[in-house]
Amino acid sequence: MRAIQYKEYGDPSVLYVGETDKPTLMKGEVLVKVGASGVNPVDTYFRKGIREVQSFPHIPHFDLAGEVVELGENVTNLAVGDRIWATNAKGASAELVAVEEAKAFPLPAHLSYEEGAAVAMAFMTAHLSLFYRAALKKDEKVLIYGAAGAVGQAAVQLAKQAGAFVIATAGNEDKAAIAIKAGADVVVNYHEENVLKRVQELTDGNGIDVILDMSVSENLDDNLDMIVNGGRIVTIGSPVNNQPTLPWRKLNMKNASLLGILLFTVNSAELVKAGKAISEGLESKVLSAHVGEVFSLEEATKAHETIEAKKVDGRIIIKH
């Protein structure tokens, strides 16, 4: 079968399409014929060698959507022909991928495989950040940085679905429009306004209950100024090897929580819980995935160049 691969670390040019063996199913796994896979920023970290892969040649990517074509032993809830989406699927950019049944979720009939692949890591990260880590409650106020990105858009939708008041940040009018379309109550353009000052105005000086931050090292001090007493700050996708200075006194004075999230290390029970909730939201059309740009398998190099350029809002997708 064909798959995107690389034999060494490097820039996007190391990616190529080559032949590889069909996966052997383990107990509790299903074989999926992949319709589309998703490219995430973390995939570029592995390709560069910032994070190590187990062996070469390596098949990249973790997000996929496709059709179940074979069942392993002890599979009870899926059937051949089921359409699913999944994340944490190793080597998602192959024609066939083995996926744990517990981490495969129903893809509603009205969604394409491209949309399904756009759901996975973005919505799982957003859901786990808001509910597993921050325990977001109805009527709380949440600040979401980078709300036009894939995770940001997912977080805005999920927070609104939960009954929160959502303040989002964006860097220009086009990105602000994307955040508003996702459901944000207010968008702050951080190039034109001071986020801290504007948030204090919007909350009558009372502050924010929950903050989702994509770059905590840059915003931590301001975040602690705008968080309520007992508030929660979740750090998502901060730059690799970046070690921000932690203002302990301010953190303690606010009785605040600084929380991390890494999808790869979240326990399976929480992943399953989040995945089921997301699928229900997709089925009812309360949630929707945003596809940024679609590439073919042969265009993997271009797909990685595009995500590193950070010029596309929404998820970068590989169509199989």
PDB file of C-alpha atoms in Angstrom:
ATOM      1  CA  MET A   1       0.000   0.000   0.000  1.00  0.00           C
ATOM      2  CA  ARG A   2       1.056   3.624  -0.472  1.00  0.00           C
ATOM      3  CA  ALA A   3       1.879   6.051   2.312  1.00  0.00           C
ATOM      4  CA  ILE A   4       3.562   9.396   2.909  1.00  0.00           C
ATOM      5  CA  GLN A   5       6.953   8.693   4.523  1.00  0.00           C
ATOM      6  CA  TYR A   6      10.338  10.142   5.407  1.00  0.00           C
ATOM      7  CA  LYS A   7      13.682   8.407   5.956  1.00  0.00           C
ATOM      8  CA  GLU A   8      15.448  11.237   7.779  1.00  0.00           C
ATOM      9  CA  TYR A   9      14.684  14.415   9.686  1.00  0.00           C
ATOM     10  CA  GLY A  10      14.611  17.650   7.750  1.00  0.00           C
ATOM     11  CA  ASP A  11      12.543  20.264   5.956  1.00  0.00           C
ATOM     12  CA  PRO A  12       9.323  19.396   4.070  1.00  0.00           C
ATOM     13  CA  SER A  13      11.321  18.141   1.080  1.00  0.00           C
ATOM     14  CA  VAL A  14      12.164  14.898   2.956  1.00  0.00           C
ATOM     15  CA  LEU A  15       8.545  13.745   2.525  1.00  0.00           C
ATOM     16  CA  TYR A  16       7.767  11.264  -0.242  1.00  0.00           C
ATOM     17  CA  VAL A  17       5.087   8.734  -1.220  1.00  0.00           C
ATOM     18  CA  GLY A  18       6.278   5.132  -1.132  1.00  0.00           C
ATOM     19  CA  GLU A  19       5.142   1.539  -0.662  1.00  0.00           C
ATOM     20  CA  THR A  20       4.818  -0.007   2.792  1.00  0.00           C
ATOM     21  CA  ASP A  21       3.298  -3.120   4.374  1.00  0.00           C
ATOM     22  CA  LYS A  22      -0.358  -3.426   5.300  1.00  0.00           C
ATOM     23  CA  PRO A  23      -0.806  -3.118   9.106  1.00  0.00           C
ATOM     24  CA  THR A  24      -1.322  -6.262  11.181  1.00  0.00           C
ATOM     25  CA  LEU A  25      -4.317  -5.841  13.475  1.00  0.00           C
ATOM     26  CA  MET A  26      -3.926  -6.302  17.225  1.00  0.00           C
ATOM     27  CA  LYS A  27      -6.784  -7.214  19.553  1.00  0.00           C
ATOM     28  CA  GLY A  28      -9.291  -4.393  19.808  1.00  0.00           C
ATOM     29  CA  GLU A  29      -8.208  -2.740  16.560  1.00  0.00           C
ATOM     30  CA  VAL A  30      -9.942  -2.123  13.245  1.00  0.00           C
ATOM     31  CA  LEU A  31      -8.432  -1.618   9.809  1.00  0.00           C
ATOM     32  CA  VAL A  32      -9.482   1.661   8.229  1.00  0.00           C
ATOM     33  CA  LYS A  33      -9.318   2.599   4.568  1.00  0.00           C
ATOM     34  CA  VAL A  34      -8.336   6.238   4.946  1.00  0.00           C
ATOM     35  CA  GLY A  35     -10.328   8.839   3.057  1.00  0.00           C
ATOM     36  CA  ALA A  36      -8.431  11.827   4.428  1.00  0.00           C
ATOM     37  CA  SER A  37      -5.789  12.607   7.041  1.00  0.00           C
ATOM     38  CA  GLY A  38      -5.021  15.814   8.904  1.00  0.00           C
ATOM     39  CA  VAL A  39      -1.750  17.709   9.298  1.00  0.00           C
ATOM     40  CA  ASN A  40      -1.061  19.317  12.681  1.00  0.00           C
ATOM     41  CA  PRO A  41       1.776  21.584  13.842  1.00  0.00           C
ATOM     42  CA  VAL A  42       3.122  18.744  15.989  1.00  0.00           C
ATOM     43  CA  ASP A  43       3.670  16.691  12.812  1.00  0.00           C
ATOM     44  CA  THR A  44       6.281  19.226  11.701  1.00  0.00           C
ATOM     45  CA  TYR A  45       8.084  18.888  15.057  1.00  0.00           C
ATOM     46  CA  PHE A  46       8.486  15.142  14.476  1.00  0.00           C
ATOM     47  CA  ARG A  47       9.606  15.677  10.877  1.00  0.00           C
ATOM     48  CA  LYS A  48      12.286  18.163  11.995  1.00  0.00           C
ATOM     49  CA  GLY A  49      13.538  15.856  14.752  1.00  0.00           C
ATOM     50  CA  ILE A  50      12.475  18.211  17.544  1.00  0.00           C
ATOM     51  CA  ARG A  51      10.525  15.197  18.740  1.00  0.00           C
ATOM     52  CA  GLU A  52      11.921  11.783  17.892  1.00  0.00           C
ATOM     53  CA  VAL A  53      10.184   9.081  15.876  1.00  0.00           C
ATOM     54  CA  GLN A  54      10.630   5.412  16.760  1.00  0.00           C
ATOM     55  CA  SER A  55      12.166   4.307  13.456  1.00  0.00           C
ATOM     56  CA  PHE A  56      12.690   5.124   9.779  1.00  0.00           C
ATOM     57  CA  PRO A  57      11.078   5.166   7.322  1.00  0.00           C
ATOM     58  CA  HIS A  58       8.352   6.910   9.302  1.00  0.00           C
ATOM     59  CA  ILE A  59       4.720   7.428   8.254  1.00  0.00           C
ATOM     60  CA  PRO A  60       3.541  10.785   9.684  1.00  0.00           C
ATOM     61  CA  HIS A  61       0.296  12.276  11.006  1.00  0.00           C
ATOM     62  CA  PHE A  62      -2.236  11.230  13.640  1.00  0.00           C
ATOM     63  CA  ASP A  63      -5.681  12.378  12.438  1.00  0.00           C
ATOM     64  CA  LEU A  64      -7.826  10.511   9.945  1.00  0.00           C
ATOM     65  CA  ALA A  65     -11.295   9.759   8.694  1.00  0.00           C
ATOM     66  CA  GLY A  66     -12.266   6.751   6.654  1.00  0.00           C
ATOM     67  CA  GLU A  67     -14.164   3.469   6.365  1.00  0.00           C
ATOM     68  CA  VAL A  68     -13.720   0.352   8.501  1.00  0.00           C
ATOM     69  CA  VAL A  69     -12.747  -2.540   6.185  1.00  0.00           C
ATOM     70  CA  GLU A  70     -11.621  -5.233   8.631  1.00  0.00           C
ATOM     71  CA  LEU A  71     -12.166  -6.102  12.302  1.00  0.00           C
ATOM     72  CA  GLY A  72      -9.583  -7.404  14.743  1.00  0.00           C
ATOM     73  CA  GLU A  73     -10.321  -9.716  17.660  1.00  0.00           C
ATOM     74  CA  ASN A  74     -12.567  -8.453  20.476  1.00  0.00           C
ATOM     75  CA  VAL A  75     -14.056  -5.618  18.415  1.00  0.00           C
ATOM     76  CA  THR A  76     -17.707  -5.308  19.431  1.00  0.00           C
ATOM     77  CA  ASN A  77     -18.989  -1.820  18.643  1.00  0.00           C
ATOM     78  CA  LEU A  78     -17.828  -1.279  15.065  1.00  0.00           C
ATOM     79  CA  ALA A  79     -18.702  -3.061  11.838  1.00  0.00           C
ATOM     80  CA  VAL A  80     -17.209  -3.275   8.370  1.00  0.00           C
ATOM     81  CA  GLY A  81     -18.509  -0.323   6.389  1.00  0.00           C
ATOM     82  CA  ASP A  82     -18.729   2.095   9.336  1.00  0.00           C
ATOM     83  CA  ARG A  83     -17.469   5.626   8.655  1.00  0.00           C
ATOM     84  CA  ILE A  84     -15.245   6.903  11.471  1.00  0.00           C
ATOM     85  CA  TRP A  85     -12.881   9.684  12.521  1.00  0.00           C
ATOM     86  CA  ALA A  86      -9.941   9.134  14.856  1.00  0.00           C
ATOM     87  CA  THR A  87      -6.894  10.775  16.379  1.00  0.00           C
ATOM     88  CA  ASN A  88      -3.752   9.340  17.976  1.00  0.00           C
ATOM     89  CA  ALA A  89      -3.716   6.940  15.019  1.00  0.00           C
ATOM     90  CA  LYS A  90      -0.045   6.295  14.255  1.00  0.00           C
ATOM     91  CA  GLY A  91       0.853   6.659  10.599  1.00  0.00           C
ATOM     92  CA  ALA A  92      -2.455   8.183   9.519  1.00  0.00           C
ATOM     93  CA  SER A  93      -1.140   9.186   6.082  1.00  0.00           C
ATOM     94  CA  ALA A  94      -1.321   5.676   4.643  1.00  0.00           C
ATOM     95  CA  GLU A  95      -3.967   3.988   2.520  1.00  0.00           C
ATOM     96  CA  LEU A  96      -4.762   1.575   5.370  1.00  0.00           C
ATOM     97  CA  VAL A  97      -4.314   2.275   9.103  1.00  0.00           C
ATOM     98  CA  ALA A  98      -4.890   0.181  12.232  1.00  0.00           C
ATOM     99  CA  VAL A  99      -6.978   2.119  14.776  1.00  0.00           C
ATOM    100  CA  GLU A 100      -7.984   1.200  18.320  1.00  0.00           C
ATOM    101  CA  GLU A 101     -11.740   0.665  18.417  1.00  0.00           C
ATOM    102  CA  ALA A 102     -12.021   2.797  21.561  1.00  0.00           C
ATOM    103  CA  LYS A 103     -10.454   5.754  19.741  1.00  0.00           C
ATOM    104  CA  ALA A 104     -12.599   5.527  16.596  1.00  0.00           C
ATOM    105  CA  PHE A 105     -15.768   7.616  16.616  1.00  0.00           C
ATOM    106  CA  PRO A 106     -18.795   7.752  14.283  1.00  0.00           C
ATOM    107  CA  LEU A 107     -18.541  10.185  11.384  1.00  0.00           C
ATOM    108  CA  PRO A 108     -22.005  11.597  10.634  1.00  0.00           C
ATOM    109  CA  ALA A 109     -23.308  10.987   7.119  1.00  0.00           C
ATOM    110  CA  HIS A 110     -23.476  14.702   6.324  1.00  0.00           C
ATOM    111  CA  LEU A 111     -19.720  15.168   6.843  1.00  0.00           C
ATOM    112  CA  SER A 112     -17.039  14.392   4.263  1.00  0.00           C
ATOM    113  CA  TYR A 113     -13.853  12.519   5.091  1.00  0.00           C
ATOM    114  CA  GLU A 114     -11.985  15.805   4.740  1.00  0.00           C
ATOM    115  CA  GLU A 115     -14.199  17.349   7.411  1.00  0.00           C
ATOM    116  CA  GLY A 116     -13.829  14.270   9.595  1.00  0.00           C
ATOM    117  CA  ALA A 117     -10.042  14.467   9.464  1.00  0.00           C
ATOM    118  CA  ALA A 118     -10.287  18.150  10.426  1.00  0.00           C
ATOM    119  CA  VAL A 119     -12.237  17.264  13.573  1.00  0.00           C
ATOM    120  CA  ALA A 120      -9.837  14.964  15.341  1.00  0.00           C
ATOM    121  CA  MET A 121      -6.936  16.643  17.122  1.00  0.00           C
ATOM    122  CA  ALA A 122      -8.413  20.153  17.028  1.00  0.00           C
ATOM    123  CA  PHE A 123     -11.716  19.260  18.694  1.00  0.00           C
ATOM    124  CA  MET A 124     -10.210  16.694  21.065  1.00  0.00           C
ATOM    125  CA  THR A 125      -7.611  19.208  22.276  1.00  0.00           C
ATOM    126  CA  ALA A 126     -10.234  21.931  22.678  1.00  0.00           C
ATOM    127  CA  HIS A 127     -12.729  19.680  24.465  1.00  0.00           C
ATOM    128  CA  LEU A 128     -10.181  18.207  26.870  1.00  0.00           C
ATOM    129  CA  SER A 129      -8.788  21.676  27.610  1.00  0.00           C
ATOM    130  CA  LEU A 130     -12.169  23.182  28.420  1.00  0.00           C
ATOM    131  CA  PHE A 131     -13.839  20.331  30.282  1.00  0.00           C
ATOM    132  CA  TYR A 132     -11.245  17.785  31.469  1.00  0.00           C
ATOM    133  CA  ARG A 133      -8.613  20.339  32.509  1.00  0.00           C
ATOM    134  CA  ALA A 134     -10.485  23.608  33.141  1.00  0.00           C
ATOM    135  CA  ALA A 135     -13.875  22.136  34.168  1.00  0.00           C
ATOM    136  CA  LEU A 136     -15.711  24.941  32.357  1.00  0.00           C
ATOM    137  CA  LYS A 137     -19.201  25.654  33.680  1.00  0.00           C
ATOM    138  CA  LYS A 138     -22.275  27.329  32.251  1.00  0.00           C
ATOM    139  CA  ASP A 139     -22.277  31.153  32.427  1.00  0.00           C
ATOM    140  CA  GLU A 140     -18.521  31.351  33.034  1.00  0.00           C
ATOM    141  CA  LYS A 141     -16.422  33.752  30.985  1.00  0.00           C
ATOM    142  CA  VAL A 142     -13.710  32.239  28.794  1.00  0.00           C
ATOM    143  CA  LEU A 143     -10.912  33.918  26.833  1.00  0.00           C
ATOM    144  CA  ILE A 144      -9.655  32.010  23.783  1.00  0.00           C
ATOM    145  CA  TYR A 145      -6.450  33.174  22.125  1.00  0.00           C
ATOM    146  CA  GLY A 146      -5.961  32.516  18.410  1.00  0.00           C
ATOM    147  CA  ALA A 147      -9.634  31.797  17.880  1.00  0.00           C
ATOM    148  CA  ALA A 148      -9.332  31.668  14.077  1.00  0.00           C
ATOM    149  CA  GLY A 149      -7.053  28.617  14.176  1.00  0.00           C
ATOM    150  CA  ALA A 150      -8.330  25.040  14.086  1.00  0.00           C
ATOM    151  CA  VAL A 151      -8.162  24.497  17.879  1.00  0.00           C
ATOM    152  CA  GLY A 152      -9.419  28.022  18.550  1.00  0.00           C
ATOM    153  CA  GLN A 153     -12.489  27.614  16.348  1.00  0.00           C
ATOM    154  CA  ALA A 154     -13.277  24.277  17.975  1.00  0.00           C
ATOM    155  CA  ALA A 155     -12.889  25.784  21.450  1.00  0.00           C
ATOM    156  CA  VAL A 156     -15.215  28.685  20.644  1.00  0.00           C
ATOM    157  CA  GLN A 157     -17.927  26.297  19.428  1.00  0.00           C
ATOM    158  CA  LEU A 158     -17.580  23.989  22.426  1.00  0.00           C
ATOM    159  CA  ALA A 159     -17.547  26.827  24.962  1.00  0.00           C
ATOM    160  CA  LYS A 160     -20.684  28.380  23.466  1.00  0.00           C
ATOM    161  CA  GLN A 161     -22.382  24.991  23.419  1.00  0.00           C
ATOM    162  CA  ALA A 162     -21.651  24.771  27.158  1.00  0.00           C
ATOM    163  CA  GLY A 163     -23.280  28.149  27.807  1.00  0.00           C
ATOM    164  CA  ALA A 164     -20.144  30.225  28.399  1.00  0.00           C
ATOM    165  CA  PHE A 165     -19.537  33.856  27.426  1.00  0.00           C
ATOM    166  CA  VAL A 166     -16.697  33.753  24.909  1.00  0.00           C
ATOM    167  CA  ILE A 167     -14.127  36.468  24.312  1.00  0.00           C
ATOM    168  CA  ALA A 168     -11.758  35.624  21.463  1.00  0.00           C
ATOM    169  CA  THR A 169      -8.571  37.194  20.140  1.00  0.00           C
ATOM    170  CA  ALA A 170      -7.588  37.574  16.488  1.00  0.00           C
ATOM    171  CA  GLY A 171      -4.954  39.468  14.537  1.00  0.00           C
ATOM    172  CA  ASN A 172      -7.029  41.010  11.731  1.00  0.00           C
ATOM    173  CA  GLU A 173     -10.577  41.549  10.492  1.00  0.00           C
ATOM    174  CA  ASP A 174     -10.681  38.340   8.436  1.00  0.00           C
ATOM    175  CA  LYS A 175      -9.628  36.235  11.414  1.00  0.00           C
ATOM    176  CA  ALA A 176     -12.076  38.117  13.650  1.00  0.00           C
ATOM    177  CA  ALA A 177     -14.882  37.229  11.222  1.00  0.00           C
ATOM    178  CA  ILE A 178     -13.927  33.543  11.469  1.00  0.00           C
ATOM    179  CA  ALA A 179     -14.090  33.701  15.275  1.00  0.00           C
ATOM    180  CA  ILE A 180     -17.485  35.426  15.173  1.00  0.00           C
ATOM    181  CA  LYS A 181     -18.783  32.795  12.741  1.00  0.00           C
ATOM    182  CA  ALA A 182     -17.612  30.098  15.174  1.00  0.00           C
ATOM    183  CA  GLY A 183     -19.755  31.751  17.855  1.00  0.00           C
ATOM    184  CA  ALA A 184     -17.556  34.172  19.807  1.00  0.00           C
ATOM    185  CA  ASP A 185     -19.496  36.873  21.658  1.00  0.00           C
ATOM    186  CA  VAL A 186     -16.698  39.429  21.317  1.00  0.00           C
ATOM    187  CA  VAL A 187     -13.430  39.453  19.374  1.00  0.00           C
ATOM    188  CA  VAL A 188     -10.435  41.553  20.437  1.00  0.00           C
ATOM    189  CA  ASN A 189      -7.961  42.476  17.684  1.00  0.00           C
ATOM    190  CA  TYR A 190      -4.642  42.252  19.535  1.00  0.00           C
ATOM    191  CA  HIS A 191      -2.896  44.402  16.931  1.00  0.00           C
ATOM    192  CA  GLU A 192      -5.287  47.285  17.562  1.00  0.00           C
ATOM    193  CA  GLU A 193      -6.368  46.859  21.183  1.00  0.00           C
ATOM    194  CA  ASN A 194      -4.757  45.993  24.503  1.00  0.00           C
ATOM    195  CA  VAL A 195      -6.214  42.589  25.359  1.00  0.00           C
ATOM    196  CA  LEU A 196      -5.880  43.033  29.131  1.00  0.00           C
ATOM    197  CA  LYS A 197      -7.554  46.445  29.109  1.00  0.00           C
ATOM    198  CA  ARG A 198     -10.357  45.331  26.793  1.00  0.00           C
ATOM    199  CA  VAL A 199     -11.082  42.201  28.825  1.00  0.00           C
ATOM    200  CA  GLN A 200     -11.312  44.240  32.016  1.00  0.00           C
ATOM    201  CA  GLU A 201     -13.816  46.522  30.289  1.00  0.00           C
ATOM    202  CA  LEU A 202     -15.884  43.619  28.975  1.00  0.00           C
ATOM    203  CA  THR A 203     -16.032  41.940  32.390  1.00  0.00           C
ATOM    204  CA  ASP A 204     -16.598  45.141  34.408  1.00  0.00           C
ATOM    205  CA  GLY A 205     -13.246  44.540  36.046  1.00  0.00           C
ATOM    206  CA  ASN A 206     -14.279  41.125  37.360  1.00  0.00           C
ATOM    207  CA  GLY A 207     -11.991  39.168  35.052  1.00  0.00           C
ATOM    208  CA  ILE A 208     -12.026  35.832  33.218  1.00  0.00           C
ATOM    209  CA  ASP A 209     -12.828  32.398  34.657  1.00  0.00           C
ATOM    210  CA  VAL A 210     -11.014  30.277  32.063  1.00  0.00           C
ATOM    211  CA  ILE A 211      -8.242  31.169  29.593  1.00  0.00           C
ATOM    212  CA  LEU A 212      -7.090  28.966  26.700  1.00  0.00           C
ATOM    213  CA  ASP A 213      -3.689  30.206  25.549  1.00  0.00           C
ATOM    214  CA  MET A 214      -1.703  28.995  22.542  1.00  0.00           C
ATOM    215  CA  SER A 215       1.439  30.927  23.609  1.00  0.00           C
ATOM    216  CA  VAL A 216       1.559  31.059  27.389  1.00  0.00           C
ATOM    217  CA  SER A 217       5.148  32.302  27.490  1.00  0.00           C
ATOM    218  CA  GLU A 218       4.101  35.584  25.882  1.00  0.00           C
ATOM    219  CA  ASN A 219       0.863  36.165  27.785  1.00  0.00           C
ATOM    220  CA  LEU A 220       1.230  34.593  31.231  1.00  0.00           C
ATOM    221  CA  ASP A 221       1.731  37.812  33.169  1.00  0.00           C
ATOM    222  CA  ASP A 222      -1.304  39.495  31.583  1.00  0.00           C
ATOM    223  CA  ASN A 223      -3.343  36.308  31.956  1.00  0.00           C
ATOM    224  CA  LEU A 224      -2.769  36.326  35.693  1.00  0.00           C
ATOM    225  CA  ASP A 225      -3.836  39.975  35.827  1.00  0.00           C
ATOM    226  CA  MET A 226      -7.147  39.235  34.096  1.00  0.00           C
ATOM    227  CA  ILE A 227      -7.989  35.851  35.646  1.00  0.00           C
ATOM    228  CA  VAL A 228     -10.552  35.728  38.484  1.00  0.00           C
ATOM    229  CA  ASN A 229      -9.624  34.431  41.911  1.00  0.00           C
ATOM    230  CA  GLY A 230      -9.593  30.657  41.505  1.00  0.00           C
ATOM    231  CA  GLY A 231      -9.495  30.918  37.714  1.00  0.00           C
ATOM    232  CA  ARG A 232      -7.919  28.380  35.366  1.00  0.00           C
ATOM    233  CA  ILE A 233      -5.365  28.945  32.591  1.00  0.00           C
ATOM    234  CA  VAL A 234      -4.819  26.101  30.110  1.00  0.00           C
ATOM    235  CA  THR A 235      -1.660  26.136  27.995  1.00  0.00           C
ATOM    236  CA  ILE A 236      -2.041  24.693  24.499  1.00  0.00           C
ATOM    237  CA  GLY A 237       0.731  24.160  21.992  1.00  0.00           C
ATOM    238  CA  SER A 238       3.320  26.532  23.394  1.00  0.00           C
ATOM    239  CA  PRO A 239       6.569  26.666  21.368  1.00  0.00           C
ATOM    240  CA  VAL A 240       8.834  23.651  21.814  1.00  0.00           C
ATOM    241  CA  ASN A 241      11.637  24.122  24.369  1.00  0.00           C
ATOM    242  CA  ASN A 242      10.163  27.437  25.495  1.00  0.00           C
ATOM    243  CA  GLN A 243      10.441  27.792  29.280  1.00  0.00           C
ATOM    244  CA  PRO A 244       8.474  30.837  30.486  1.00  0.00           C
ATOM    245  CA  THR A 245       9.255  32.484  33.803  1.00  0.00           C
ATOM    246  CA  LEU A 246       6.470  31.656  36.221  1.00  0.00           C
ATOM    247  CA  PRO A 247       5.291  34.558  38.416  1.00  0.00           C
ATOM    248  CA  TRP A 248       4.634  32.414  41.480  1.00  0.00           C
ATOM    249  CA  ARG A 249       3.509  35.236  43.761  1.00  0.00           C
ATOM    250  CA  LYS A 250       0.844  36.447  41.337  1.00  0.00           C
ATOM    251  CA  LEU A 251      -0.304  32.868  40.694  1.00  0.00           C
ATOM    252  CA  ASN A 252      -0.649  32.233  44.419  1.00  0.00           C
ATOM    253  CA  MET A 253      -2.354  35.544  45.148  1.00  0.00           C
ATOM    254  CA  LYS A 254      -5.033  34.668  42.583  1.00  0.00           C
ATOM    255  CA  ASN A 255      -5.392  31.066  43.808  1.00  0.00           C
ATOM    256  CA  ALA A 256      -5.149  30.341  40.086  1.00  0.00           C
ATOM    257  CA  SER A 257      -4.444  27.063  38.316  1.00  0.00           C
ATOM    258  CA  LEU A 258      -1.982  26.796  35.429  1.00  0.00           C
ATOM    259  CA  LEU A 259      -2.892  23.631  33.544  1.00  0.00           C
ATOM    260  CA  GLY A 260      -1.167  21.739  30.749  1.00  0.00           C
ATOM    261  CA  ILE A 261      -2.706  19.552  28.063  1.00  0.00           C
ATOM    262  CA  LEU A 262      -1.008  17.004  25.788  1.00  0.00           C
ATOM    263  CA  LEU A 263      -3.368  14.813  23.826  1.00  0.00           C
ATOM    264  CA  PHE A 264      -0.880  11.951  23.478  1.00  0.00           C
ATOM    265  CA  THR A 265      -0.698  11.407  27.246  1.00  0.00           C
ATOM    266  CA  VAL A 266      -4.362  11.875  28.243  1.00  0.00           C
ATOM    267  CA  ASN A 267      -5.842   8.687  29.686  1.00  0.00           C
ATOM    268  CA  SER A 268      -8.047   6.601  27.397  1.00  0.00           C
ATOM    269  CA  ALA A 269     -11.219   7.059  29.437  1.00  0.00           C
ATOM    270  CA  GLU A 270     -11.076  10.847  29.000  1.00  0.00           C
ATOM    271  CA  LEU A 271     -10.318  10.511  25.277  1.00  0.00           C
ATOM    272  CA  VAL A 272     -13.341   8.261  24.803  1.00  0.00           C
ATOM    273  CA  LYS A 273     -15.577  10.606  26.806  1.00  0.00           C
ATOM    274  CA  ALA A 274     -14.490  13.616  24.762  1.00  0.00           C
ATOM    275  CA  GLY A 275     -14.762  11.769  21.446  1.00  0.00           C
ATOM    276  CA  LYS A 276     -18.323  10.655  22.139  1.00  0.00           C
ATOM    277  CA  ALA A 277     -19.384  14.170  23.110  1.00  0.00           C
ATOM    278  CA  ILE A 278     -17.811  15.620  19.956  1.00  0.00           C
ATOM    279  CA  SER A 279     -19.506  13.042  17.706  1.00  0.00           C
ATOM    280  CA  GLU A 280     -22.862  13.858  19.275  1.00  0.00           C
ATOM    281  CA  GLY A 281     -22.289  17.557  18.609  1.00  0.00           C
ATOM    282  CA  LEU A 282     -21.315  16.838  15.007  1.00  0.00           C
ATOM    283  CA  GLU A 283     -24.366  14.617  14.479  1.00  0.00           C
ATOM    284  CA  SER A 284     -26.718  17.309  15.793  1.00  0.00           C
ATOM    285  CA  LYS A 285     -24.870  19.935  13.702  1.00  0.00           C
ATOM    286  CA  VAL A 286     -24.137  22.026  16.798  1.00  0.00           C
ATOM    287  CA  LEU A 287     -20.435  21.547  15.984  1.00  0.00           C
ATOM    288  CA  SER A 288     -18.752  21.824  12.607  1.00  0.00           C
ATOM    289  CA  ALA A 289     -15.183  21.350  11.394  1.00  0.00           C
ATOM    290  CA  HIS A 290     -13.382  23.943   9.303  1.00  0.00           C
ATOM    291  CA  VAL A 291     -11.175  22.660   6.485  1.00  0.00           C
ATOM    292  CA  GLY A 292      -8.477  25.151   5.584  1.00  0.00           C
ATOM    293  CA  GLU A 293      -6.827  23.665   2.484  1.00  0.00           C
ATOM    294  CA  VAL A 294      -6.766  20.204   0.876  1.00  0.00           C
ATOM    295  CA  PHE A 295      -3.747  18.499  -0.729  1.00  0.00           C
ATOM    296  CA  SER A 296      -3.134  15.120  -2.369  1.00  0.00           C
ATOM    297  CA  LEU A 297      -0.735  12.479  -1.029  1.00  0.00           C
ATOM    298  CA  GLU A 298       1.810  13.618  -3.613  1.00  0.00           C
ATOM    299  CA  GLU A 299       1.529  17.186  -2.289  1.00  0.00           C
ATOM    300  CA  ALA A 300       2.636  16.325   1.257  1.00  0.00           C
ATOM    301  CA  THR A 301       5.661  18.619   0.991  1.00  0.00           C
ATOM    302  CA  LYS A 302       3.422  21.534   0.029  1.00  0.00           C
ATOM    303  CA  ALA A 303       1.019  20.699   2.872  1.00  0.00           C
ATOM    304  CA  HIS A 304       3.834  20.907   5.431  1.00  0.00           C
ATOM    305  CA  GLU A 305       5.148  24.119   3.889  1.00  0.00           C
ATOM    306  CA  THR A 306       1.656  25.602   4.151  1.00  0.00           C
ATOM    307  CA  ILE A 307       1.145  24.739   7.805  1.00  0.00           C
ATOM    308  CA  GLU A 308       4.580  26.103   8.700  1.00  0.00           C
ATOM    309  CA  ALA A 309       3.799  29.355   6.876  1.00  0.00           C
ATOM    310  CA  LYS A 310       0.779  29.813   9.198  1.00  0.00           C
ATOM    311  CA  LYS A 311      -1.245  31.492   6.478  1.00  0.00           C
ATOM    312  CA  VAL A 312      -4.245  29.128   6.411  1.00  0.00           C
ATOM    313  CA  ASP A 313      -7.012  29.183   8.995  1.00  0.00           C
ATOM    314  CA  GLY A 314      -8.547  25.804   9.699  1.00  0.00           C
ATOM    315  CA  ARG A 315      -7.023  22.375   9.307  1.00  0.00           C
ATOM    316  CA  ILE A 316      -4.631  21.311   6.547  1.00  0.00           C
ATOM    317  CA  ILE A 317      -5.948  18.077   5.004  1.00  0.00           C
ATOM    318  CA  ILE A 318      -4.430  15.301   2.867  1.00  0.00           C
ATOM    319  CA  LYS A 319      -7.019  13.678   0.578  1.00  0.00           C
ATOM    320  CA  HIS A 320      -6.350   9.965  -0.030  1.00  0.00           C
TER     321      HIS A 320
END
